[in-house]
Amino acid sequence: MRPEDLLCPSPRGLYSPAGDFYVDPTRPVERAVITHGHSDHARAGHAHVLATRETLNIMALRMGAGFAGATQAIAYGEAVEINGVKVSAHPAGHVLGSAQIRIEKDGLVIVVSGDYKDAADPTCVPFEPVRCHVFVSEATFGLPVFRHPDAMGETQKLLASVRIFPERTHIVGAYSLGKAQRMMALIRQAGHRAPIYVHGALIAITDYYLSLGMDLGEIVPVKGAPKSAFAGAIVIAPPSSMTDLWARRFADPITCFASGWMRVRARARQRGVELPLVVSDHADWDGLCASIRATGCEELWVTHGAEDALVHWAHTRQLRAKPLHMVGYGEEDEEAALPAAEREG
């Protein structure tokens, strides 16, 4: 069997001709396997969705209970058969519930990574390399310039600024699924015990994390809190809210943004970010290269991001490699992922 008979790119996403299913399809399909809950990978309208229990619950929170005709949960390491193709889920380390999808038929194994990172994250199961013949990788930060610093060191920068400016509010821009909760956990691990205030868009997902027993400390909605509470406080909010009327309620705020893109100072300046925090939920250049090597793959397919650099790197390691030029993946559409009632905060 050729790899293309087991998995190939299509206008709707990665398609398995042998199993007649899609992985992270960009349009409604009959059968979808979803790697994680971000809106550029998880969409509503599919007839049947297979994903981890956490991803299914997150999709329901973000899209409503009827986001799919039918759903099926799969645990890490569990295998199911779809039309004669063996499918299993393995930790991707990206966000809560994120999974790599292992696809096998007639001895051929392809692993679709979705989005992933090999760095430590207290809010999700660590990335697990899966041996395969073909590895399908993202390349969001697929350039050698992207080497992410230690996330705890970046968190300490935030807390140092809080100590230096105890009268000012620190607003931290962070995506509502994964990054926001990771920042809460890192802030707690760094020893900060004061309440963390959050935009309304973060509450439902954060409550779900808390329901799983994660220790994020005291989390308080911004809405309803007195203005006097925000002096010296840390507020976490979706990046889109930091430049709208919502942010004007805070006196003399310091704007922060937690993202791997904060390595690019021009991006920080464009967003008006005073305190860039280089904290990424994607693998950096070294992480991508190490993860690919750990799979033992013979061939690399790159879905999105800086495809050409990673393909060139693979060729220098005698790996067959090609870009797939997939459309529709990248940073999630934060606004599209938020229930309308939560957008005002």
Rosetta silent file (secondary structure, phi, psi, omega in degrees, C-alpha in Angstrom):
SEQUENCE: MRPEDLLCPSPRGLYSPAGDFYVDPTRPVERAVITHGHSDHARAGHAHVLATRETLNIMALRMGAGFAGATQAIAYGEAVEINGVKVSAHPAGHVLGSAQIRIEKDGLVIVVSGDYKDAADPTCVPFEPVRCHVFVSEATFGLPVFRHPDAMGETQKLLASVRIFPERTHIVGAYSLGKAQRMMALIRQAGHRAPIYVHGALIAITDYYLSLGMDLGEIVPVKGAPKSAFAGAIVIAPPSSMTDLWARRFADPITCFASGWMRVRARARQRGVELPLVVSDHADWDGLCASIRATGCEELWVTHGAEDALVHWAHTRQLRAKPLHMVGYGEEDEEAALPAAEREG
SCORE:     score description
SCORE:     0.000 S_00000001
   1 L     0.000  133.556  175.107    0.000    0.000    0.000 S_00000001
   2 L   -80.636  149.507  176.825    1.217    3.484   -0.884 S_00000001
   3 H   -53.928  -37.338 -177.415    0.973    6.176    1.800 S_00000001
   4 H   -66.805  -19.727  175.977   -1.355    8.163   -0.478 S_00000001
   5 H   -78.509  -21.556  179.591   -3.820    5.254   -0.449 S_00000001
   6 H   -95.060  -32.959 -179.129   -4.023    5.503    3.323 S_00000001
   7 L  -157.023  138.227  178.732   -3.967    9.309    3.649 S_00000001
   8 E  -155.252  154.708  176.626   -3.874   12.218    1.218 S_00000001
   9 E   -72.934  147.682  177.451   -4.655   15.946    1.141 S_00000001
  10 E  -145.708  168.918  179.122   -8.029   17.032   -0.201 S_00000001
  11 L   -60.010  -21.154 -179.977  -10.011   20.298   -0.404 S_00000001
  12 L   -98.604    0.469 -178.691  -11.755   19.322    2.856 S_00000001
  13 E   125.137 -167.455  178.985   -8.582   18.353    4.726 S_00000001
  14 E   -72.090  126.892 -174.392   -6.562   15.168    5.173 S_00000001
  15 E  -122.137  137.678  174.810   -8.586   12.255    3.816 S_00000001
  16 E  -100.889  103.568  176.706   -8.156    8.513    4.248 S_00000001
  17 L   -61.275  -37.578 -178.090   -9.361    6.773    1.056 S_00000001
  18 L   -67.728  -36.810 -177.269   -8.913    3.373    2.707 S_00000001
  19 L  -101.775   -9.841 -178.316  -10.958    4.297    5.785 S_00000001
  20 L    54.947   52.782  174.329  -13.263    6.920    4.246 S_00000001
  21 E  -145.035  164.647  179.328  -12.711    9.476    7.013 S_00000001
  22 E  -116.955  151.855  171.545  -11.071   12.870    7.414 S_00000001
  23 E  -109.078  121.541 -179.271   -8.660   14.215   10.014 S_00000001
  24 L    50.970   52.112 -179.102   -9.473   17.800   11.114 S_00000001
  25 L   -65.112  147.481 -178.058  -11.649   18.549    8.065 S_00000001
  26 L   -90.268   -8.328  176.748  -12.268   22.192    7.243 S_00000001
  27 L  -134.487  160.269 -179.677  -15.827   21.555    5.986 S_00000001
  28 L   -58.114  134.837  179.577  -18.644   19.306    7.208 S_00000001
  29 L  -135.996  172.492  179.891  -18.051   15.627    6.353 S_00000001
  30 L   -70.908  -43.791 -176.715  -19.641   12.274    7.143 S_00000001
  31 E  -137.232  120.539 -177.962  -16.856   11.041    9.444 S_00000001
  32 E  -122.895  139.231  169.697  -14.240   13.241   11.132 S_00000001
  33 E  -110.508  122.834 -171.872  -11.364   12.455   13.475 S_00000001
  34 L  -109.582  130.625 -178.117  -10.432   15.595   15.441 S_00000001
  35 L   -78.899  -37.887 -179.267   -6.987   16.184   16.957 S_00000001
  36 L  -166.096  174.354 -167.661   -7.949   18.993   19.389 S_00000001
  37 L   -86.799    2.757  177.989  -10.483   21.682   20.177 S_00000001
  38 L   -67.960  148.263 -168.496   -9.016   24.815   18.556 S_00000001
  39 L   -68.202  -17.740  176.918  -11.332   26.324   15.960 S_00000001
  40 L   -84.485   -4.546  177.512   -8.953   25.858   13.017 S_00000001
  41 L  -120.694  -30.827 -176.545   -9.019   22.079   13.624 S_00000001
  42 L  -113.783  115.195 -178.468  -12.396   21.435   15.266 S_00000001
  43 L  -126.709  155.598 -179.680  -15.490   22.577   13.390 S_00000001
  44 L   -83.995  162.039  170.850  -19.197   21.932   13.786 S_00000001
  45 L   104.963   -2.938  178.862  -21.486   20.147   11.370 S_00000001
  46 E   -75.970  149.592  178.940  -19.885   16.720   10.905 S_00000001
  47 E   -70.722  -37.703 -179.158  -22.160   13.672   10.936 S_00000001
  48 E  -143.219  132.326 -178.991  -19.809   11.689   13.177 S_00000001
  49 E  -124.111  130.419  172.386  -16.842   12.876   15.251 S_00000001
  50 E  -112.411  126.607 -179.639  -14.158   10.751   16.894 S_00000001
  51 E  -163.755  173.654  174.597  -11.909   12.518   19.415 S_00000001
  52 L   -66.188  157.704  179.418  -10.699   12.305   23.005 S_00000001
  53 H   -57.347  -41.159 -179.242  -13.339   12.825   25.677 S_00000001
  54 H   -63.335  -42.463  179.436  -11.735   16.154   26.647 S_00000001
  55 H   -65.921  -40.749  177.111  -11.822   17.418   23.064 S_00000001
  56 H   -61.970  -42.242  179.015  -15.459   16.391   22.649 S_00000001
  57 H   -65.602  -39.396  178.653  -16.374   18.199   25.877 S_00000001
  58 H   -66.196  -41.125  177.626  -14.463   21.304   24.788 S_00000001
  59 H   -61.785  -39.747  178.415  -16.191   21.276   21.393 S_00000001
  60 H   -65.225  -39.978  178.372  -19.557   21.069   23.146 S_00000001
  61 H   -64.331  -37.263 -174.457  -18.673   24.009   25.396 S_00000001
  62 H   -87.202  -31.707 -172.292  -17.574   26.140   22.472 S_00000001
  63 H  -115.045  -11.189 -175.617  -20.101   25.128   19.797 S_00000001
  64 L   101.164  156.455 -173.599  -23.075   23.788   21.706 S_00000001
  65 L   -61.331  -27.462 -178.233  -24.179   20.258   22.491 S_00000001
  66 L   -94.833   34.482 -175.744  -25.380   19.609   18.943 S_00000001
  67 L   -67.886  -18.459  179.391  -22.066   20.347   17.231 S_00000001
  68 E  -143.703  159.105  177.485  -22.121   16.911   15.522 S_00000001
  69 E   -65.210  -41.566  178.481  -24.676   14.280   14.580 S_00000001
  70 E  -150.924  152.780 -179.642  -22.940   11.660   16.718 S_00000001
  71 E  -131.703  155.542  176.553  -19.729   11.494   18.736 S_00000001
  72 E  -141.329  126.535  179.976  -17.374    8.772   19.922 S_00000001
  73 E   -89.544  143.346  176.660  -14.691    9.225   22.588 S_00000001
  74 L  -130.961  133.087  179.951  -11.299    7.575   22.301 S_00000001
  75 L   -87.409  159.118  175.275   -8.735    7.359   25.108 S_00000001
  76 E   -58.794  131.313  179.347   -4.993    7.775   24.666 S_00000001
  77 L    86.629  -12.629  179.240   -3.567    4.474   23.482 S_00000001
  78 L   -80.250  143.868  178.741   -6.975    3.085   22.568 S_00000001
  79 E  -118.392  139.904  173.043   -7.488    1.784   19.017 S_00000001
  80 E  -127.517  160.071  179.276  -10.694    1.626   16.997 S_00000001
  81 E  -110.587  129.265  177.256  -11.289    0.295   13.491 S_00000001
  82 E  -120.952  107.182  178.944  -12.859    2.442   10.795 S_00000001
  83 L    52.134   42.203  177.062  -13.649    0.541    7.611 S_00000001
  84 L    86.157    0.704  177.845  -10.704   -1.775    8.136 S_00000001
  85 E  -106.034  130.199  179.491   -8.251    0.979    9.136 S_00000001
  86 E   -84.545  124.827 -177.827   -6.847    0.962   12.676 S_00000001
  87 E  -123.923  131.542  176.848   -7.009    4.404   14.317 S_00000001
  88 E  -138.897  160.233 -177.507   -5.575    5.327   17.716 S_00000001
  89 E  -114.211  141.836 -177.751   -4.951    8.527   19.705 S_00000001
  90 E  -141.927  145.526 -172.941   -1.698    9.545   21.410 S_00000001
  91 E   -57.069  135.730  178.161   -0.782   12.640   23.452 S_00000001
  92 L  -105.865  -14.816  177.238    0.251   15.705   21.460 S_00000001
  93 L    69.016   14.383 -175.743    1.086   17.994   24.411 S_00000001
  94 L   -85.315  -60.701  175.246   -0.579   20.964   22.702 S_00000001
  95 L  -145.829  176.716  178.590   -3.635   21.642   24.900 S_00000001
  96 L   -52.579  127.412  176.896   -5.986   19.632   27.093 S_00000001
  97 L    81.180   -4.410 -176.662   -7.218   16.576   25.168 S_00000001
  98 L   -66.935  142.113 -174.513   -4.988   17.151   22.143 S_00000001
  99 E  -139.306  144.816  163.058   -4.046   13.983   20.301 S_00000001
 100 E   -85.508  144.529 -178.488   -1.877   12.709   17.512 S_00000001
 101 E  -108.675  116.058  177.804   -3.825   10.328   15.287 S_00000001
 102 E   -94.181  127.915 -176.313   -2.083    7.071   14.371 S_00000001
 103 E  -122.389  126.481 -175.219   -3.476    5.436   11.229 S_00000001
 104 E  -137.594  136.772  171.863   -2.485    1.872   10.268 S_00000001
 105 E  -156.516  134.600  177.384   -3.384   -0.587    7.518 S_00000001
 106 L    52.759   38.226  176.215   -1.455   -3.539    6.020 S_00000001
 107 L    83.941   -6.504  178.061    1.613   -2.716    8.099 S_00000001
 108 E   -92.662  131.226 -178.100    1.828    0.919    6.981 S_00000001
 109 E  -122.023  125.359  173.622    1.665    3.509    9.787 S_00000001
 110 E  -120.292  134.420  176.959    0.993    7.232    9.335 S_00000001
 111 E  -115.977  123.170  174.969    0.828    9.614   12.305 S_00000001
 112 E   -98.586  115.649 -172.247   -0.987   12.958   12.017 S_00000001
 113 L   -78.373  -23.138 -168.641    0.355   15.180   14.765 S_00000001
 114 L    65.822 -138.610  169.171   -2.189   17.993   14.599 S_00000001
 115 L   -99.072  145.557 -176.248   -0.563   20.799   16.615 S_00000001
 116 L  -154.628  161.646  171.298    1.982   19.698   19.207 S_00000001
 117 L  -148.091  149.969  179.392    4.759   20.724   21.539 S_00000001
 118 L  -103.307    5.165  178.611    7.427   18.797   23.413 S_00000001
 119 L   -83.816  155.631 -179.500    7.814   21.399   26.198 S_00000001
 120 L   -65.642  141.716  178.815    6.442   20.826   29.703 S_00000001
 121 L  -149.111  116.545 -177.044    2.886   21.979   30.348 S_00000001
 122 L   -69.493   -7.348 -174.394    1.125   21.373   33.694 S_00000001
 123 L  -106.290    3.867  177.132   -2.318   21.463   32.057 S_00000001
 124 L  -152.094  162.234 -179.190   -2.049   18.624   29.526 S_00000001
 125 L   -68.761  135.415 -176.394   -0.525   15.183   29.006 S_00000001
 126 L   -62.129  151.469  175.423    3.053   15.417   27.613 S_00000001
 127 L   -55.821  138.204 -178.870    3.822   14.787   23.954 S_00000001
 128 L  -124.381  111.087  177.435    4.518   11.147   23.195 S_00000001
 129 L   -61.031  136.973 -179.109    6.629   10.255   20.108 S_00000001
 130 L  -121.122  122.998 -178.984    4.908    7.548   18.065 S_00000001
 131 L   -64.973  138.215 -176.847    6.928    5.342   15.731 S_00000001
 132 L  -161.777  168.593  174.113    5.692    5.494   12.155 S_00000001
 133 L   -86.793  -40.088  179.340    6.608    5.328    8.481 S_00000001
 134 E  -125.875  128.608  177.631    5.125    8.743    7.630 S_00000001
 135 E  -113.219  127.357  179.699    4.873   11.631   10.093 S_00000001
 136 E  -102.954  112.329 -171.118    2.525   14.520    9.306 S_00000001
 137 E  -118.115  147.815  165.026    3.807   17.607   11.118 S_00000001
 138 E   -77.214  170.412  175.267    2.828   21.218   11.572 S_00000001
 139 E  -148.267   40.974 -178.218    5.530   23.868   11.163 S_00000001
 140 L   -51.614  -44.839  177.924    4.040   26.954   12.840 S_00000001
 141 L  -114.826   45.704 -175.368    7.470   27.862   14.193 S_00000001
 142 L   -85.627   49.322  173.094    9.414   25.932   11.578 S_00000001
 143 L  -135.077  143.697 -177.621   12.352   28.315   11.222 S_00000001
 144 L   -58.173  -21.100  179.563   15.685   28.130   13.110 S_00000001
 145 L   -67.025  -23.029 -176.864   15.112   31.642   14.498 S_00000001
 146 L   -90.274   97.726  172.895   12.284   30.263   16.664 S_00000001
 147 L  -128.496  104.556 -171.569   13.834   28.811   19.785 S_00000001
 148 L   -73.757  136.838  174.262   11.432   29.325   22.672 S_00000001
 149 L   -73.523  173.392  177.803   12.797   30.197   26.117 S_00000001
 150 L   -63.703  129.712 -176.307   11.720   28.392   29.281 S_00000001
 151 H   -63.815  -33.818  178.799    8.062   29.217   29.976 S_00000001
 152 H   -67.639  -36.036  176.146    8.661   29.568   33.709 S_00000001
 153 H   -61.875  -39.142  177.110   11.367   32.143   33.052 S_00000001
 154 H   -67.334  -37.265  177.641    8.874   34.168   31.005 S_00000001
 155 H   -64.772  -38.511  177.502    6.323   33.848   33.814 S_00000001
 156 H   -63.443  -32.468  175.582    8.887   35.181   36.281 S_00000001
 157 H   -61.562  -42.053  178.417    9.266   38.257   34.039 S_00000001
 158 H   -61.703  -48.135 -177.470    5.547   38.884   34.452 S_00000001
 159 H   -68.405  -31.137  175.233    5.672   38.551   38.235 S_00000001
 160 H   -63.884  -40.008  178.300    8.758   40.773   38.422 S_00000001
 161 H   -66.575  -37.209  177.178    6.813   43.478   36.589 S_00000001
 162 H   -61.471  -39.223  178.711    3.888   43.037   39.018 S_00000001
 163 H   -69.471  -37.360 -177.954    6.285   43.664   41.907 S_00000001
 164 H   -72.405  -35.146 -177.692    7.829   46.719   40.240 S_00000001
 165 L  -121.040   70.687 -174.000    4.437   48.257   39.348 S_00000001
 166 L   -69.462  -12.313 -179.159    2.129   47.215   42.210 S_00000001
 167 L   -95.301   -7.879 -174.547   -0.437   49.888   41.381 S_00000001
 168 L  -103.713  151.585  175.900   -0.932   48.874   37.731 S_00000001
 169 L   -87.995  132.698  174.348   -3.045   46.098   36.189 S_00000001
 170 E  -100.187  110.781  177.873   -1.206   43.545   34.070 S_00000001
 171 E   -96.036  117.939 -177.912   -3.487   42.355   31.243 S_00000001
 172 E  -103.982  113.935  174.208   -2.153   39.129   29.728 S_00000001
 173 E   -75.740  126.982 -178.864   -3.464   38.261   26.278 S_00000001
 174 L  -155.651  136.997 -179.876   -3.815   34.489   25.944 S_00000001
 175 L   -59.394  143.284 -168.674   -6.003   32.251   23.788 S_00000001
 176 L   -68.656  -23.399  176.423   -9.041   31.058   25.703 S_00000001
 177 L  -109.682  111.803  172.397   -8.331   27.345   25.204 S_00000001
 178 L    99.951  -64.479 -175.661   -5.005   26.091   26.500 S_00000001
 179 H   -66.744  -43.436 -178.964   -2.762   29.143   26.694 S_00000001
 180 H   -60.622  -45.790 -178.224   -4.899   30.979   29.271 S_00000001
 181 H   -71.047  -34.766  176.335   -5.073   27.964   31.591 S_00000001
 182 H   -63.435  -42.003  178.155   -1.390   27.189   31.109 S_00000001
 183 H   -64.023  -39.520  176.294   -0.524   30.756   32.137 S_00000001
 184 H   -59.061  -46.600 -178.469   -2.722   30.418   35.231 S_00000001
 185 H   -65.007  -40.491  179.408   -0.933   27.203   36.200 S_00000001
 186 H   -65.929  -41.025  178.208    2.515   28.697   35.556 S_00000001
 187 H   -60.795  -41.274  177.343    1.668   31.793   37.606 S_00000001
 188 H   -67.189  -42.753  178.720    0.640   29.539   40.493 S_00000001
 189 H   -61.780  -29.608  179.185    3.757   27.388   40.157 S_00000001
 190 L   -78.844   -3.522  174.207    5.807   30.585   40.327 S_00000001
 191 L   101.800    3.354  179.815    4.300   31.331   43.747 S_00000001
 192 L   -79.098  121.447 -174.104    1.690   33.983   42.942 S_00000001
 193 L  -112.093   -7.128 -179.711   -1.295   33.399   45.250 S_00000001
 194 L   -68.868  159.035  177.242   -3.469   36.480   44.688 S_00000001
 195 L   -56.727  143.080  171.547   -6.706   36.095   42.707 S_00000001
 196 E  -104.922  126.682 -178.804   -6.329   35.993   38.927 S_00000001
 197 E   -94.075  143.476 -175.449   -9.079   37.899   37.126 S_00000001
 198 E  -132.911  147.220  172.191  -10.409   36.609   33.808 S_00000001
 199 L   -63.986  150.829 -178.829  -12.442   37.837   30.866 S_00000001
 200 H   -58.394  -27.791 -179.335  -15.854   36.196   30.545 S_00000001
 201 H   -66.753  -17.247 -177.561  -14.750   34.315   27.428 S_00000001
 202 H   -93.254  -12.212 -167.238  -12.351   32.251   29.547 S_00000001
 203 H   -66.628  -48.889 -174.875  -14.778   31.159   32.244 S_00000001
 204 H   -61.753  -46.677 -179.357  -16.458   28.107   30.689 S_00000001
 205 H   -67.908  -41.524  179.629  -13.231   26.474   29.513 S_00000001
 206 H   -64.012  -40.355  176.606  -11.396   27.357   32.735 S_00000001
 207 H   -60.392  -35.849  177.878  -14.233   25.897   34.806 S_00000001
 208 H   -65.581  -44.353  175.211  -13.863   22.687   32.790 S_00000001
 209 H   -57.030  -45.517 -179.442  -10.147   22.540   33.594 S_00000001
 210 H   -63.139  -35.475 -179.323  -10.976   23.109   37.272 S_00000001
 211 H   -65.606  -19.074  178.421  -13.582   20.337   37.176 S_00000001
 212 L   -90.288    4.546  175.641  -10.780   17.928   36.263 S_00000001
 213 L    91.945   12.251  179.309   -8.942   18.779   39.463 S_00000001
 214 L   -75.047  137.370 -177.653   -6.363   21.224   38.103 S_00000001
 215 L   -91.749   96.499  178.681   -5.040   23.650   40.705 S_00000001
 216 L  -108.359    7.125  179.381   -5.349   27.103   39.154 S_00000001
 217 L    72.309 -161.139 -178.012   -5.943   28.917   42.421 S_00000001
 218 L   -80.976  115.236  179.582   -8.638   31.553   42.887 S_00000001
 219 E  -109.822  123.962 -173.254  -10.054   32.564   39.502 S_00000001
 220 E  -124.291  129.630  175.638  -12.411   35.571   39.543 S_00000001
 221 E   -63.405  141.019  175.122  -14.461   36.997   36.636 S_00000001
 222 L   -62.698  -43.096 -177.808  -13.641   40.599   35.782 S_00000001
 223 L   -62.998  124.591  179.679  -17.331   41.328   35.354 S_00000001
 224 L    96.297  -14.777  179.080  -18.799   42.305   38.702 S_00000001
 225 L   -81.417  144.411  178.662  -15.461   42.898   40.456 S_00000001
 226 L   -69.224  148.340 -178.861  -14.846   46.401   41.871 S_00000001
 227 H   -59.608  -29.822 -179.095  -12.335   48.548   39.987 S_00000001
 228 H   -64.166  -21.245 -178.026  -10.266   48.849   43.150 S_00000001
 229 H   -72.936  -18.472 -171.652   -9.523   45.100   42.931 S_00000001
 230 H   -86.717  -11.097  177.568   -7.537   45.483   39.710 S_00000001
 231 L   -64.950  120.450  179.758   -4.665   47.554   41.115 S_00000001
 232 L    77.713    4.863 -176.078   -1.647   45.261   41.084 S_00000001
 233 L   -91.640  159.668  170.731   -3.746   42.373   39.726 S_00000001
 234 E  -101.009  127.718  178.285   -3.133   39.997   36.847 S_00000001
 235 E  -119.230  131.015  177.954   -5.986   39.839   34.346 S_00000001
 236 E  -111.901  133.764 -173.409   -6.060   37.201   31.591 S_00000001
 237 E  -149.319  157.051  173.434   -8.098   37.858   28.471 S_00000001
 238 L   -60.871  144.015 -179.268   -8.398   36.819   24.812 S_00000001
 239 H   -54.182  -34.450 -177.259   -5.988   38.852   22.657 S_00000001
 240 H   -65.080  -22.350 -176.747   -8.907   40.330   20.697 S_00000001
 241 H   -84.826  -11.637 -171.443  -10.277   41.993   23.839 S_00000001
 242 H   -75.239  -15.786 -178.954   -7.111   43.914   24.681 S_00000001
 243 H  -114.363    7.801 -179.781   -7.723   46.689   22.179 S_00000001
 244 L  -104.459 -172.273 -175.895  -11.463   47.142   22.566 S_00000001
 245 H   -61.420  -27.837 -178.547  -13.641   49.023   25.051 S_00000001
 246 H   -55.205  -39.028 -174.817  -13.428   46.151   27.549 S_00000001
 247 H   -74.739  -11.763 -175.093   -9.801   46.992   28.365 S_00000001
 248 H   -77.660   -5.971  179.866  -10.578   50.625   29.207 S_00000001
 249 H   -77.222  -10.907 -175.961  -11.938   49.715   32.635 S_00000001
 250 L   -99.935  133.365 -178.584   -8.410   49.192   33.978 S_00000001
 251 L   -80.804  123.434  174.670   -6.373   52.120   35.223 S_00000001
 252 L    49.946   54.010 -176.579   -2.923   52.477   33.636 S_00000001
 253 L   -74.277  154.610  170.043   -2.711   48.834   32.495 S_00000001
 254 E  -104.461  120.234 -177.687    0.425   47.090   31.284 S_00000001
 255 E   -87.806  128.990  178.996   -0.384   45.033   28.197 S_00000001
 256 E  -124.627  158.873  177.497    1.254   41.618   27.966 S_00000001
 257 E  -146.921  124.426 -179.694    0.838   38.862   25.392 S_00000001
 258 E   -97.872  107.006 -177.428    1.782   35.197   25.832 S_00000001
 259 L  -165.418  148.064  173.475    2.689   33.763   22.435 S_00000001
 260 H   -62.626  -25.061  179.520    5.567   32.225   20.545 S_00000001
 261 H   -70.207  -12.492  177.567    5.145   35.090   18.082 S_00000001
 262 H   -71.047   -6.538  169.557    6.392   37.492   20.745 S_00000001
 263 H   -64.444  -27.419  179.369    9.875   36.360   19.719 S_00000001
 264 L   -91.943  104.265 -173.426    9.267   38.687   16.753 S_00000001
 265 H   -61.310  -30.721  179.556    9.528   42.166   18.283 S_00000001
 266 H   -63.195  -36.273  177.831    7.780   43.770   15.331 S_00000001
 267 H   -65.686  -40.954  178.433    4.658   41.739   16.124 S_00000001
 268 H   -61.630  -43.524  179.478    4.758   42.899   19.728 S_00000001
 269 H   -64.921  -40.794 -179.996    5.031   46.525   18.619 S_00000001
 270 H   -60.369  -35.540 -179.069    2.175   46.138   16.124 S_00000001
 271 L   -87.652   -2.131 -178.274   -0.087   44.887   18.908 S_00000001
 272 L    69.512   31.077 -177.607    1.046   47.580   21.335 S_00000001
 273 L   -83.724  123.684  178.840    2.420   44.970   23.732 S_00000001
 274 L   -83.706  -35.387 -177.277    4.557   46.418   26.513 S_00000001
 275 E  -126.778   91.119  177.998    5.627   43.103   28.037 S_00000001
 276 E   -72.356  136.114  177.920    6.017   40.287   25.472 S_00000001
 277 E  -120.518  110.581 -175.915    5.952   36.799   27.005 S_00000001
 278 L   -82.844   83.487  178.204    7.412   34.147   24.708 S_00000001
 279 L  -126.624  116.191 -174.348    5.223   31.226   25.780 S_00000001
 280 L  -120.283  145.345  173.182    4.125   28.920   22.969 S_00000001
 281 L   -99.333   13.741  173.820    1.867   25.887   22.757 S_00000001
 282 L  -117.096  151.682  175.820    3.630   24.822   19.548 S_00000001
 283 L   -64.631  141.052  173.444    7.009   23.136   19.199 S_00000001
 284 L   -84.249 -174.263 -176.703    9.869   25.464   18.303 S_00000001
 285 H   -55.721  -50.141 -179.492   12.499   24.640   15.662 S_00000001
 286 H   -63.781  -38.492  179.361   14.511   22.378   17.955 S_00000001
 287 H   -65.900  -40.144  177.150   11.330   20.727   19.248 S_00000001
 288 H   -61.384  -49.615 -176.974   10.066   20.030   15.733 S_00000001
 289 H   -63.691  -43.347 -179.928   13.359   18.495   14.642 S_00000001
 290 H   -65.704  -40.175 -178.446   13.733   16.390   17.803 S_00000001
 291 H   -67.210  -41.523  178.597   10.131   15.169   17.641 S_00000001
 292 H   -62.726  -45.297  178.395   10.408   14.171   13.995 S_00000001
 293 H   -59.982  -38.953 -176.012   13.624   12.249   14.670 S_00000001
 294 H   -66.357  -21.783  178.969   11.980   10.486   17.632 S_00000001
 295 H   -76.459  -19.684 -176.039    9.261    9.018   15.389 S_00000001
 296 L    68.117   20.145 -174.846   11.833    7.160   13.286 S_00000001
 297 L   -67.068  154.511  175.583    9.808    8.126   10.215 S_00000001
 298 L   -96.983  -18.319 -175.627   11.039    7.540    6.683 S_00000001
 299 E  -144.246  140.888 -179.101    8.926   10.309    5.209 S_00000001
 300 E  -120.999  128.871  171.198    7.737   13.715    6.461 S_00000001
 301 E  -113.494  133.953 -177.432    4.654   15.591    5.294 S_00000001
 302 E  -113.056  122.303 -172.519    4.261   19.208    6.468 S_00000001
 303 E   -83.032  -48.853 -173.876    0.720   20.572    6.714 S_00000001
 304 E  -157.873  158.365 -178.223    1.045   24.279    7.532 S_00000001
 305 E   108.257 -148.798  179.526    3.471   26.912    8.750 S_00000001
 306 L   -82.249   72.527 -170.526    7.052   27.399    7.534 S_00000001
 307 H   -62.382  -45.837 -170.354    6.860   24.287    5.366 S_00000001
 308 H   -62.735  -39.577 -178.546    9.856   24.805    3.097 S_00000001
 309 H   -65.227  -40.977 -178.575   12.469   25.136    5.852 S_00000001
 310 H   -71.964  -35.967  175.637   11.363   21.944    7.575 S_00000001
 311 H   -63.827  -43.199  177.683   11.205   20.044    4.268 S_00000001
 312 H   -61.360  -44.238  177.752   14.747   21.215    3.466 S_00000001
 313 H   -58.052  -43.263 -179.448   15.941   20.105    6.913 S_00000001
 314 H   -62.626  -41.131  179.913   14.393   16.669    6.350 S_00000001
 315 H   -62.850  -35.648  178.205   16.111   16.316    2.977 S_00000001
 316 H   -69.636  -15.309  176.214   19.487   17.020    4.603 S_00000001
 317 L  -101.945   16.209  178.539   18.738   14.057    6.924 S_00000001
 318 L    61.828   29.958  173.446   17.962   11.772    3.949 S_00000001
 319 L   -99.524  138.252  169.161   14.235   11.767    4.709 S_00000001
 320 E   -68.201  138.659 -175.963   11.681   11.955    1.959 S_00000001
 321 E  -155.762  149.053  177.031    9.643   15.079    2.619 S_00000001
 322 E  -155.577  148.884  172.328    7.037   17.297    1.010 S_00000001
 323 E   -83.285  144.040  179.051    4.811   20.248    1.885 S_00000001
 324 L   -96.830  -15.905  178.612    1.072   19.597    1.696 S_00000001
 325 L    53.859   45.923  178.997    0.074   23.280    1.402 S_00000001
 326 L   -72.716  139.888 -179.149   -3.058   22.718    3.497 S_00000001
 327 L  -107.933  137.684  174.922   -5.410   25.693    3.709 S_00000001
 328 L   110.333    1.611 -179.790   -7.445   26.601    6.790 S_00000001
 329 L  -118.184  156.286 -177.740   -4.995   25.855    9.591 S_00000001
 330 L   149.017 -140.910  176.877   -2.870   28.197   11.692 S_00000001
 331 L   -72.847  139.536 -177.803   -3.848   30.396   14.606 S_00000001
 332 L   -69.483  153.404  174.347   -7.413   29.773   15.697 S_00000001
 333 L   -81.738   96.496 -174.581  -10.129   32.325   15.094 S_00000001
 334 H   -59.579  -40.673 -178.401  -10.678   33.323   18.710 S_00000001
 335 H   -65.703  -41.663 -179.025  -13.839   35.284   17.983 S_00000001
 336 H   -65.218  -25.924 -176.742  -15.427   32.439   16.020 S_00000001
 337 H   -84.338   -9.153 -174.816  -14.711   30.064   18.894 S_00000001
 338 L   -96.127  131.831  169.300  -16.478   32.148   21.537 S_00000001
 339 L   -56.818  142.320 -175.175  -20.165   31.825   22.387 S_00000001
 340 H   -55.986  -35.351 -177.129  -21.841   35.161   21.687 S_00000001
 341 H   -68.024  -17.204 -175.276  -22.791   35.632   25.343 S_00000001
 342 H  -101.114   -5.263 -172.336  -19.135   35.515   26.374 S_00000001
 343 L   -72.346  -22.589 -177.674  -17.607   37.955   23.901 S_00000001
 344 L   -83.275  -18.911  177.127  -18.318   41.026   25.991 S_00000001
 345 L    76.568    0.000    0.000  -16.468   39.711   29.055 S_00000001
